[in-house]
Amino acid sequence: NSKLRHVEKDVLIPQIMRDRAKELCSDKVQAFTKCCQETGLLMVVKCRQENTALKDCLVGYYSDPSFYEECKAEYLKQREEYRATGIKKKRQKFTPNV
């Protein structure tokens, strides 16, 4: 049964999308974090470029229908395994094919 409940569509699948997008944009996450650590209170002004690059990367994934379908398939697989075993598996870190 692959019908999705409201909470699955609006909360659980978007959570997988956010986690995977952060992993896929990890270089930009690191650059923004490093900039913030180095500039302190001036980060709002000085880290604008890193912040924009990070947002663009994340939004690119969030708005990609094929990425949504990929994350939905991952969620359905996890749900199926949980229903079959009763054991909730810890999500594996996603590693992109480089």
mmCIF file of C-alpha atoms in Angstrom:
data_model
loop_
_atom_site.group_PDB
_atom_site.id
_atom_site.type_symbol
_atom_site.label_atom_id
_atom_site.label_comp_id
_atom_site.label_asym_id
_atom_site.label_seq_id
_atom_site.Cartn_x
_atom_site.Cartn_y
_atom_site.Cartn_z
ATOM 1 C CA ASN A 1 0.000 0.000 0.000
ATOM 2 C CA SER A 2 1.734 3.172 -1.163
ATOM 3 C CA LYS A 3 -0.960 5.707 -0.177
ATOM 4 C CA LEU A 4 0.541 8.485 1.879
ATOM 5 C CA ARG A 5 -1.015 10.114 4.916
ATOM 6 C CA HIS A 6 -0.912 13.889 5.377
ATOM 7 C CA VAL A 7 1.903 13.671 7.955
ATOM 8 C CA GLU A 8 3.981 11.513 5.621
ATOM 9 C CA LYS A 9 3.641 13.938 2.682
ATOM 10 C CA ASP A 10 4.037 17.132 4.694
ATOM 11 C CA VAL A 11 6.478 16.127 7.446
ATOM 12 C CA LEU A 12 8.275 12.809 7.036
ATOM 13 C CA ILE A 13 9.238 12.952 3.348
ATOM 14 C CA PRO A 14 10.283 16.647 3.556
ATOM 15 C CA GLN A 15 12.496 15.696 6.532
ATOM 16 C CA ILE A 16 14.290 13.113 4.360
ATOM 17 C CA MET A 17 14.596 15.763 1.627
ATOM 18 C CA ARG A 18 16.136 18.274 4.061
ATOM 19 C CA ASP A 19 18.595 15.728 5.450
ATOM 20 C CA ARG A 20 19.691 14.527 2.022
ATOM 21 C CA ALA A 21 19.904 18.062 0.588
ATOM 22 C CA LYS A 22 22.150 19.114 3.493
ATOM 23 C CA GLU A 23 24.391 16.135 2.763
ATOM 24 C CA LEU A 24 24.455 16.932 -0.964
ATOM 25 C CA CYS A 25 25.201 20.615 -0.240
ATOM 26 C CA SER A 26 27.718 19.805 2.513
ATOM 27 C CA ASP A 27 30.509 21.840 0.901
ATOM 28 C CA LYS A 28 28.305 24.944 1.007
ATOM 29 C CA VAL A 29 27.142 24.155 4.571
ATOM 30 C CA GLN A 30 30.801 23.946 5.634
ATOM 31 C CA ALA A 31 31.740 27.170 3.833
ATOM 32 C CA PHE A 32 28.867 29.074 5.486
ATOM 33 C CA THR A 33 29.632 27.602 8.925
ATOM 34 C CA LYS A 34 33.325 28.461 8.596
ATOM 35 C CA CYS A 35 32.518 32.015 7.510
ATOM 36 C CA CYS A 36 30.161 32.491 10.478
ATOM 37 C CA GLN A 37 32.738 31.154 12.930
ATOM 38 C CA GLU A 38 35.421 33.461 11.555
ATOM 39 C CA THR A 39 33.357 36.655 11.413
ATOM 40 C CA GLY A 40 31.255 36.513 14.583
ATOM 41 C CA LEU A 41 28.658 39.285 14.836
ATOM 42 C CA LEU A 42 29.329 40.586 11.324
ATOM 43 C CA MET A 43 28.255 37.282 9.738
ATOM 44 C CA VAL A 44 25.001 38.752 8.418
ATOM 45 C CA VAL A 45 26.983 41.143 6.239
ATOM 46 C CA LYS A 46 30.201 39.233 5.573
ATOM 47 C CA CYS A 47 28.740 35.772 4.848
ATOM 48 C CA ARG A 48 26.051 36.869 2.403
ATOM 49 C CA GLN A 49 27.707 35.136 -0.549
ATOM 50 C CA GLU A 50 28.106 31.810 1.317
ATOM 51 C CA ASN A 51 24.537 32.039 2.615
ATOM 52 C CA THR A 52 23.158 32.657 -0.890
ATOM 53 C CA ALA A 53 25.142 29.727 -2.328
ATOM 54 C CA LEU A 54 23.825 27.450 0.427
ATOM 55 C CA LYS A 55 20.203 28.574 -0.038
ATOM 56 C CA ASP A 56 20.432 28.170 -3.819
ATOM 57 C CA CYS A 57 21.793 24.645 -3.431
ATOM 58 C CA LEU A 58 19.106 23.590 -0.925
ATOM 59 C CA VAL A 59 16.209 25.193 -2.817
ATOM 60 C CA GLY A 60 17.439 23.549 -6.007
ATOM 61 C CA TYR A 61 16.907 20.155 -4.395
ATOM 62 C CA TYR A 62 13.652 21.081 -2.596
ATOM 63 C CA SER A 63 12.066 22.198 -5.859
ATOM 64 C CA ASP A 64 13.231 19.218 -7.956
ATOM 65 C CA PRO A 65 10.303 16.815 -8.572
ATOM 66 C CA SER A 66 12.628 13.883 -9.290
ATOM 67 C CA PHE A 67 14.434 14.486 -5.973
ATOM 68 C CA TYR A 68 11.044 14.436 -4.204
ATOM 69 C CA GLU A 69 10.179 11.130 -5.895
ATOM 70 C CA GLU A 70 13.561 9.689 -4.912
ATOM 71 C CA CYS A 71 13.039 10.687 -1.259
ATOM 72 C CA LYS A 72 9.448 9.405 -1.355
ATOM 73 C CA ALA A 73 10.705 6.030 -2.636
ATOM 74 C CA GLU A 74 13.278 5.950 0.177
ATOM 75 C CA TYR A 75 10.559 6.724 2.734
ATOM 76 C CA LEU A 76 8.223 4.021 1.336
ATOM 77 C CA LYS A 77 11.059 1.482 1.480
ATOM 78 C CA GLN A 78 11.762 2.389 5.127
ATOM 79 C CA ARG A 79 8.043 2.194 5.934
ATOM 80 C CA GLU A 80 7.732 -1.210 4.272
ATOM 81 C CA GLU A 81 10.748 -2.565 6.188
ATOM 82 C CA TYR A 82 9.352 -1.202 9.457
ATOM 83 C CA ARG A 83 5.930 -2.749 8.839
ATOM 84 C CA ALA A 84 7.540 -6.100 8.006
ATOM 85 C CA THR A 85 9.972 -6.209 10.938
ATOM 86 C CA GLY A 86 8.668 -3.756 13.540
ATOM 87 C CA ILE A 87 12.214 -2.412 13.773
ATOM 88 C CA LYS A 88 12.855 1.199 12.892
ATOM 89 C CA LYS A 89 16.134 1.447 11.010
ATOM 90 C CA LYS A 90 18.458 4.360 11.462
ATOM 91 C CA ARG A 91 18.715 6.250 8.182
ATOM 92 C CA GLN A 92 21.982 5.709 6.357
ATOM 93 C CA LYS A 93 23.971 8.745 5.318
ATOM 94 C CA PHE A 94 23.435 9.416 1.641
ATOM 95 C CA THR A 95 26.591 9.421 -0.430
ATOM 96 C CA PRO A 96 26.268 10.849 -3.910
ATOM 97 C CA ASN A 97 27.779 9.009 -6.849
ATOM 98 C CA VAL A 98 30.721 11.213 -7.743
#
